[in-house]
XYZ file of C-alpha atoms in Angstrom:
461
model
C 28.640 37.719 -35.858
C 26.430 37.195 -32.937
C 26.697 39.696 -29.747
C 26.135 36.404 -27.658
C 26.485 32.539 -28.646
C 25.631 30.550 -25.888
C 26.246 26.207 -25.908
C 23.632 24.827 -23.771
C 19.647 25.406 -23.506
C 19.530 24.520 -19.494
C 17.916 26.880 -16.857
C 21.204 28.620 -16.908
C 21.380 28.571 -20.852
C 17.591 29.640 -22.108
C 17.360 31.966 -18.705
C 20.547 33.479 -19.974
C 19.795 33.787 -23.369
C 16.075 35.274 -22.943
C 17.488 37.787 -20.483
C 20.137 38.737 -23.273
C 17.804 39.205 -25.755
C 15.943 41.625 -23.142
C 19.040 43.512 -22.953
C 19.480 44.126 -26.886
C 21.731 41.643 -27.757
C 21.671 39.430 -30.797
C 21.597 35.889 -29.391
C 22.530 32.137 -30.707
C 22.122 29.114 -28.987
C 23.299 25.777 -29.318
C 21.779 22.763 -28.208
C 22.638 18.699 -28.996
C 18.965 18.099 -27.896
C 15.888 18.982 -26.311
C 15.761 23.161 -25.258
C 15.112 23.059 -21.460
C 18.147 20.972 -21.082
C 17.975 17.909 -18.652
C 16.215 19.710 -15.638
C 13.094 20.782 -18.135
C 13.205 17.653 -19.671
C 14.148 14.650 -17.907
C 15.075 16.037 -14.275
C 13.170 18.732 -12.250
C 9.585 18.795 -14.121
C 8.936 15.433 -14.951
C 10.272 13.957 -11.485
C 7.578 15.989 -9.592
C 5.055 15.077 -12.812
C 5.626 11.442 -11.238
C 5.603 12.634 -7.369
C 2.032 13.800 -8.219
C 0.759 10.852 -9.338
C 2.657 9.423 -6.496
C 0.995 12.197 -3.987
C -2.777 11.455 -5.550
C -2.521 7.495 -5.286
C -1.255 8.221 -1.776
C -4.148 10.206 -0.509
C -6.869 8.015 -2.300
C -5.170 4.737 -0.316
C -6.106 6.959 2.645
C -8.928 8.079 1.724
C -11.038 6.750 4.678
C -8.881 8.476 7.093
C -10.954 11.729 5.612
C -14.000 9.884 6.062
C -13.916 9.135 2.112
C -15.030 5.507 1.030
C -13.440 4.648 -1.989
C -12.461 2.195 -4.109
C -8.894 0.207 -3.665
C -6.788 2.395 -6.939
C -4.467 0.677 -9.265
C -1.547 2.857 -10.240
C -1.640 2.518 -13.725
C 1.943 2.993 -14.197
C 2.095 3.406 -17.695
C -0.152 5.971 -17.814
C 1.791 7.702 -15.342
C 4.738 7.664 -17.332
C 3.018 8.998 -20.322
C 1.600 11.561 -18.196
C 5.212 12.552 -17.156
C 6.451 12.796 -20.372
C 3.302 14.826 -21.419
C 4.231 17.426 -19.125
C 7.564 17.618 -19.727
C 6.644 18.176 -23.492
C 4.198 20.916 -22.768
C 6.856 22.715 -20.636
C 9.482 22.146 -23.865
C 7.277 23.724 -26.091
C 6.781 26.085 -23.663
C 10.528 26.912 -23.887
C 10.307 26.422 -28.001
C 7.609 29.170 -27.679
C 9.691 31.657 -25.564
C 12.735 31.204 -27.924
C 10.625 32.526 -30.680
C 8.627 35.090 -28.941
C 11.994 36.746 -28.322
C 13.945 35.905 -31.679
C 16.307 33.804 -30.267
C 18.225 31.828 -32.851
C 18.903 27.834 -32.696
C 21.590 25.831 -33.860
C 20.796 21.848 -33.487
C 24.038 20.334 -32.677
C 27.274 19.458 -30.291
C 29.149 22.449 -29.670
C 32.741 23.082 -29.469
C 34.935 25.956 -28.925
C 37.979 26.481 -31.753
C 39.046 30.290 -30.554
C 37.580 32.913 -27.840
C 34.958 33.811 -30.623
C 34.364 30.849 -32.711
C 32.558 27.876 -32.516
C 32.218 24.617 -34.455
C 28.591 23.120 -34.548
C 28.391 19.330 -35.636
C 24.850 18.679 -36.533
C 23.050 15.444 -36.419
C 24.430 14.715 -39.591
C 27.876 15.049 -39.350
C 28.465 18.589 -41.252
C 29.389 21.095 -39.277
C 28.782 25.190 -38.492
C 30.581 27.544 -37.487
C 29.212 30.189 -35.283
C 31.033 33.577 -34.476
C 30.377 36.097 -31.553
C 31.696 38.378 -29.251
C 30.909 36.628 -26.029
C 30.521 32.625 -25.142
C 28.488 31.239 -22.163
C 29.082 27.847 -21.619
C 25.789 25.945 -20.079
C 26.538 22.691 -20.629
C 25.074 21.168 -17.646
C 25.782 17.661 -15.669
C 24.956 14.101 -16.271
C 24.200 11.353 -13.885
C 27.412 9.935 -12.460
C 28.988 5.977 -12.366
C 30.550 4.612 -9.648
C 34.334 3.077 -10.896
C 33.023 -0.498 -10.024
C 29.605 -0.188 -11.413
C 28.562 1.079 -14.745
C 25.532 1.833 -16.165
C 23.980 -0.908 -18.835
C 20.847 0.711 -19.122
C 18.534 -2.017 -18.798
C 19.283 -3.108 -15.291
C 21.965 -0.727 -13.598
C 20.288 2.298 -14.735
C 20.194 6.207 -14.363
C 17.266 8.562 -13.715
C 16.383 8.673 -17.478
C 15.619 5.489 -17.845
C 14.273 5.986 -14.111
C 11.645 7.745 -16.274
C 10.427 5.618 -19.240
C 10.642 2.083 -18.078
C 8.202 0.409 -19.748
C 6.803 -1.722 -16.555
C 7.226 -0.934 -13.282
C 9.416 -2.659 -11.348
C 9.351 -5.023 -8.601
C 11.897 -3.999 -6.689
C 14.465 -1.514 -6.982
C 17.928 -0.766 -5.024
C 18.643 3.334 -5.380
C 22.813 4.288 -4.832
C 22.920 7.308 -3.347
C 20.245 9.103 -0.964
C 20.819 12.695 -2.421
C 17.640 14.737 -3.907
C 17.500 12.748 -7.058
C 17.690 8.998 -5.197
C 15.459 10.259 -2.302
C 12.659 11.503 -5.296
C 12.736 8.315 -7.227
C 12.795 5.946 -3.881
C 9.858 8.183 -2.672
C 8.138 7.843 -5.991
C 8.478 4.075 -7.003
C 7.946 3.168 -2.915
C 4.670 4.439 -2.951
C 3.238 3.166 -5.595
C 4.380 -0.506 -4.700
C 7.758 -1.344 -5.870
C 10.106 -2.725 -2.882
C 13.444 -0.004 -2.261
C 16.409 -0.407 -1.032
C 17.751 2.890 -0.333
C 22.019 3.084 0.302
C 23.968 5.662 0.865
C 27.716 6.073 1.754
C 27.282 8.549 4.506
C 26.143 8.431 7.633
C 22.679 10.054 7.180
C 20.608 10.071 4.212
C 20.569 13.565 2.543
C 23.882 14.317 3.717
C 23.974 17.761 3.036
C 20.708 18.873 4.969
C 20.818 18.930 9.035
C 21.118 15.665 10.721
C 18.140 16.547 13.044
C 15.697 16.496 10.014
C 17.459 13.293 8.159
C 16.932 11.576 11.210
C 13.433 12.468 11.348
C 13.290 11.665 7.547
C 15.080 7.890 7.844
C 12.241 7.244 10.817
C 9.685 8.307 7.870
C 10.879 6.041 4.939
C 11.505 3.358 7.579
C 7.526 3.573 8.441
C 6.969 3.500 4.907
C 8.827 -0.180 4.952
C 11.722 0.918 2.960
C 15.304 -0.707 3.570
C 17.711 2.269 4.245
C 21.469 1.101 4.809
C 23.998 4.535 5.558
C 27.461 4.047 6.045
C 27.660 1.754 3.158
C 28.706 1.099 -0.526
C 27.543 -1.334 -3.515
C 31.098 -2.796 -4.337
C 29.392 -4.790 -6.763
C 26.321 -5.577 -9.093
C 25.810 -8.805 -10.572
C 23.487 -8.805 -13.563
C 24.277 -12.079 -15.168
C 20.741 -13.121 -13.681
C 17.283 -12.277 -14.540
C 17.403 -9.272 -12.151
C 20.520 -7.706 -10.107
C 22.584 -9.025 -7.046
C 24.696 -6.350 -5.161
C 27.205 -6.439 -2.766
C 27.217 -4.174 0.093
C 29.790 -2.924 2.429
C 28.109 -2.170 5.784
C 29.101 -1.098 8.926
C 28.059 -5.066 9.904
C 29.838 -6.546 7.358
C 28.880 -8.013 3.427
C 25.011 -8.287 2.619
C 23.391 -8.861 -0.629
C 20.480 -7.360 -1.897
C 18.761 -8.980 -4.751
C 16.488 -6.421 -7.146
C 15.224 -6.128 -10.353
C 16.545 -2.876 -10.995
C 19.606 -0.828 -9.671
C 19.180 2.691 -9.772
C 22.817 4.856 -10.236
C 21.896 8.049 -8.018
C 25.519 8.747 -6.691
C 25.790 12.618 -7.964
C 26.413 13.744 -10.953
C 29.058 14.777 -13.444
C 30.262 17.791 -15.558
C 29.600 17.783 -19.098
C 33.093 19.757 -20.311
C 34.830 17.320 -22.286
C 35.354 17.730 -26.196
C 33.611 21.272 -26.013
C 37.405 22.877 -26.497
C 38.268 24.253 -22.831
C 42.109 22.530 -22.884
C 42.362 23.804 -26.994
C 41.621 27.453 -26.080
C 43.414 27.578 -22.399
C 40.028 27.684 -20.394
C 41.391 26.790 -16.314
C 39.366 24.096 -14.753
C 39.725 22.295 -11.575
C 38.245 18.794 -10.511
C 35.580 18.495 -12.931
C 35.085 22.299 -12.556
C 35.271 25.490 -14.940
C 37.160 28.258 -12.787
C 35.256 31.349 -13.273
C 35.469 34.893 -11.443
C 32.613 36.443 -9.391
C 30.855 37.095 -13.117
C 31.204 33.820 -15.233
C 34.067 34.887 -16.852
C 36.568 32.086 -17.441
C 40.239 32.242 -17.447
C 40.074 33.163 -21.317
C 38.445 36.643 -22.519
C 35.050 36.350 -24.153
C 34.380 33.082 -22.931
C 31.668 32.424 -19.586
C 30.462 29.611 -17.698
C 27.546 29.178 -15.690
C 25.319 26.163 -13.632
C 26.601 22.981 -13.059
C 29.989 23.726 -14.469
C 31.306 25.957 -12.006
C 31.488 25.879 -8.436
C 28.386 25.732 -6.487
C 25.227 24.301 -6.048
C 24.201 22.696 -8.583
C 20.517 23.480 -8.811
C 18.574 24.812 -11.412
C 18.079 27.925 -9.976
C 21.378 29.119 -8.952
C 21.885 28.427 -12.610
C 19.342 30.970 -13.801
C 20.816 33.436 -11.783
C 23.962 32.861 -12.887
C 23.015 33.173 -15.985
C 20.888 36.914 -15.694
C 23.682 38.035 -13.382
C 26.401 37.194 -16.039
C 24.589 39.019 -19.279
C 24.095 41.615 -16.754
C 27.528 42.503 -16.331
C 28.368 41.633 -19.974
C 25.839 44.489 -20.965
C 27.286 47.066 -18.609
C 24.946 46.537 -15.507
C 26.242 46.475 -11.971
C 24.014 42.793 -11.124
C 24.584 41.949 -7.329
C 27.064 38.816 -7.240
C 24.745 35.578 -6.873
C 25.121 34.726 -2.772
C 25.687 31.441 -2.401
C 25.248 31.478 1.311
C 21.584 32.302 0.712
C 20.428 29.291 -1.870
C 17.487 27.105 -1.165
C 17.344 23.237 -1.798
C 14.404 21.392 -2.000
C 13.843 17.737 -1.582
C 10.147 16.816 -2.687
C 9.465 13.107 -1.251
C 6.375 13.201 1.001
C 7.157 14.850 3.600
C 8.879 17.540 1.664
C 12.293 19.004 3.371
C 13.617 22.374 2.370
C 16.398 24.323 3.561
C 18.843 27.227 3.218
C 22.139 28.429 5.144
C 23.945 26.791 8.028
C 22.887 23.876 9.274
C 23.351 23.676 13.315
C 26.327 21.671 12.726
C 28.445 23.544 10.463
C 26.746 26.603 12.472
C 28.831 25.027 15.416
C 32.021 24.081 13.525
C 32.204 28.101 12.456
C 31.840 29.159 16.007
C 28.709 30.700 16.691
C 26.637 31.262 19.500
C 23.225 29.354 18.454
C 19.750 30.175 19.399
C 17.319 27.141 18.002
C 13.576 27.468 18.146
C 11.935 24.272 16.649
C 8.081 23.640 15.957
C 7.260 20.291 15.107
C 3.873 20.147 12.701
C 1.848 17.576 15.224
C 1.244 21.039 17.033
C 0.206 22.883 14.441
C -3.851 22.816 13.537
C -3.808 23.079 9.931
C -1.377 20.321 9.957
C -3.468 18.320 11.637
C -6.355 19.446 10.215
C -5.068 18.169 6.677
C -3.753 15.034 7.611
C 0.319 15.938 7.495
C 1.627 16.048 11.044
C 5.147 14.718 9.910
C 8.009 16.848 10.225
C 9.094 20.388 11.955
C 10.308 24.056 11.615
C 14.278 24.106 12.712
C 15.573 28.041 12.505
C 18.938 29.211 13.434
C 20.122 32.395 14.968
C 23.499 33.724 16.148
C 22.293 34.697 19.533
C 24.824 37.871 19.614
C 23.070 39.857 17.131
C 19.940 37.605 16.165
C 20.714 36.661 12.555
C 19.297 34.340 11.101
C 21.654 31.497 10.389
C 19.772 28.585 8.566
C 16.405 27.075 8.577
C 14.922 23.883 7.798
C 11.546 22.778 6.858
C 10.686 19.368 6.829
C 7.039 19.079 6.054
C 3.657 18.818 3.538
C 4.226 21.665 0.854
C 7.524 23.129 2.961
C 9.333 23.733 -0.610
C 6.695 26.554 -0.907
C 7.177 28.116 2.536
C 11.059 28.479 2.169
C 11.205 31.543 0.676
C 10.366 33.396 3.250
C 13.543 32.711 4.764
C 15.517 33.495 1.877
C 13.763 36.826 1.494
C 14.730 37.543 5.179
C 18.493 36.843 4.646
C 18.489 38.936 1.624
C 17.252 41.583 3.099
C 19.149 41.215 6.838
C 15.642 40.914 8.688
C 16.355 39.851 12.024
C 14.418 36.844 13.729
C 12.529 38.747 15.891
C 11.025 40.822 13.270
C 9.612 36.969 11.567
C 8.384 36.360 15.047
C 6.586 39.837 15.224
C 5.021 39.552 11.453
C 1.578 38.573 11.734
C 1.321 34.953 9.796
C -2.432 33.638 8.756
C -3.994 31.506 11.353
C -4.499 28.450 10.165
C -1.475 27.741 7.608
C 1.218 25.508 7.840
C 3.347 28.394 7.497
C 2.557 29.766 10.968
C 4.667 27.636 11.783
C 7.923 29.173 10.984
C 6.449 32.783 13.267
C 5.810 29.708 16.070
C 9.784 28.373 15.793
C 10.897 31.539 16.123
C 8.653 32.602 19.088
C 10.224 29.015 20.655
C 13.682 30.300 20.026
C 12.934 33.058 21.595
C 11.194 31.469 24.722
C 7.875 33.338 23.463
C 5.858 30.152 22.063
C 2.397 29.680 22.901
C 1.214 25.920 21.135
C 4.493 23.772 22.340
């Protein structure tokens, strides 16, 4: 009997498992495919393996704004697949590599729970396994998500796998849903030539990132030439053509959009079915796993952590999850994982990166806001480099000068976040960021410069 069996080889699954291991425990893991899971393998790594490709064709188009001379590129974009892939198979051996560096043990196959200590492993084959341990974690991750009108054929209503290996790149492509994942591949695909169409539900694109920077974002992929419709919905996608014919709802009434490809990017869903939960009497709630403040489900022995449970669902709130539940498994006291203080990242050109309130939930929960914004066209390295787009947006409650929120929307602002979240964590007041000497010139002077403005203190703006 294993100390720890875990079902799913995710960020939240290998993290988890690695950190067990660590901790002395004898670990198993089960996974129906690749180890990495979907975010090492076909979401987070190999998405910004394409954005780079995207980034380098970008600046070489522009190269004479530098002064460079060069000739007009051709994105090869079979080769840029390939190169995708190639990275996402370095990282996965990567992963293979770490799993037996620490004598973690793999089962191939679809796992399902039969009791609060066994599990039934169907291999490839059709025989099955069964594993015993003491404790379960459930990692079982998310999959992309169909609308009820439109399904996915996998040819031309497609999801952000296929997104991935198309063998030729498409002419034109309409993207459902504006979230990270449809903002990424619109970004991607825009740039190096194919025509987007870009609709989303809501109001704003990104709808879960301040208005004041999806505004500023929407101006941005509008100067880029790319067809954003919010407030709308595909109600239907005719593929009985060569290419695709939707129907939109707008705000103006019915428009079509012809396209070769449609691209499903309209959230994702949990995978928890036929893994045993409703068998063994594990509580869930729309689509979710209820778990306490540790991953421990409604059943004794059995966990769940990342996309799952409640919460973001980002790859790294799933690695914490993950340490912070073997933690407490082994004995530890682990800190609960604060979901107040998560970052999310967005990398389309410019990047936008966040974490906390935004101004207007900030509002809705009745604080007393002190702003500072710096945009980037006032900052010298900025302008220096070529990347004026964007600005620095921090949020304090002007009673005791906590910092609220921030958001970055920028050139390389995904790196500069954690500053923030470092601040939170540790209850550093804004005025201390604004008195911490940043280097002179980085684009990350700008965050000390937004909050000197909040504070009435700036010097550049």
């Amino acid at each position: 009997m294993y100390n720890i069996a875990i079902i799913g080889s995710g960020p939240g699954g290998y993290v988890a498992a690695i950190r067990a291991k660590q901790l002395g425990f004898n670990v198993v893991v089960i996974e129906k495919a690749e180890l990495g899971g979907t975010c090492l393998n076909w979401g987070c790594i190999p998405t910004k393996a394409l954005l780079k490709s995207a980034s380098v064709y970008k600046y070489i188009m522009n190269a004479s704004h530098y002064g460079i001379e060069a000739a007009t590129p051709t994105a090869d974009f079979g080769t840029i697949i390939a190169r995708s892939r190639s990275v996402a198979d370095t990282m996965n051996k990567g992963i293979n590599f770490l799993f037996k560096k620490n004598k973690i043990d793999v089962v191939q196959g679809v796992g399902k729970l039969l009791d609060n200590k066994t599990i039934e492993v169907t291999n490839e084959d059709g025989s099955k396994t069964l594993i015993e341990a003491e404790h379960i974690i459930l990692a079982t991750g998310a999959r992309s998500r169909d609308l009820p009108n439109i399904k996915r054929d996998h040819k031309k209503i497609i999801g952000y796998r296929e997104a991935m290996t198309l063998t030729k790149q498409p002419k034109s492509m309409l993207v459902i849903g504006s979230g990270a994942i449809g903002m990424e591949f619109a970004y991607f695909y825009k740039t190096i030539g194919t025509d987007i169409t870009l609709v989303e539900f809501m109001p704003d694109i990104l709808p879960v990132e301040d208005k004041e920077l999806t505004k500023l974002m929407t101006r941005e992929l509008k100067k880029m030439k790319m067809k954003v419709m919010t407030s709308s919905s595909v109600t239907a996608v005719d593929t009985s053509g060569e290419g695709c014919i939707s129907t939109i709802q707008t705000p103006k009434g019915i428009e079509t959009v012809e396209s070769e490809i449609v691209l499903m990017a309209a959230g994702v869903i949990t995978n928890i079915e036929n893994i045993g939960l409703e068998d063994i009497g594990v509580k869930t709630e729309r689509g979710k796993i209820i778990v306490d403040e540790y991953y421990k489900t409604s059943v004794d022995g059995i966990y769940a952590i990342g996309d799952i449970v409640p919460g973001q669902a980002l790859a790294h709130v799933a690695s914490a999850e993950g340490i912070c539940c073997v933690e407490k498994i082994a004995g530890l006291s682990p800190t609960p994982v604060d979901y107040a203080n998560v970052p999310g990242c967005t990398y389309c050109s410019p990047e936008i990166a966040s974490v906390g309130l935004t101004e207007e939930k900030a509002i809705a929960q009745g604080y007393n806001l002190k702003i500072g914004r710096f945009p980037f066209t006032a900052s010298g390295k900025a302008t220096a480099s070529g990347n004026k787009e964007g600005m620095i947006k921090v949020i304090l409650n002007a009673d005791n000068d906590e910092i609220l929120g921030a958001h970055f929307m920028g050139e390389n602002v995904t790196e500069m976040i954690s500053e923030i979240v470092v601040a939170k964590k540790m209850h550093v007041k804004g005025y201390d960021i604004m008195k911490a000497i940043h280097p002179h010139p980085t684009m990350s002077e700008a965050v000390m410069e937004a909050f000197e403005a909040a504070y009435n203190e700036c010097i550049h703006i």
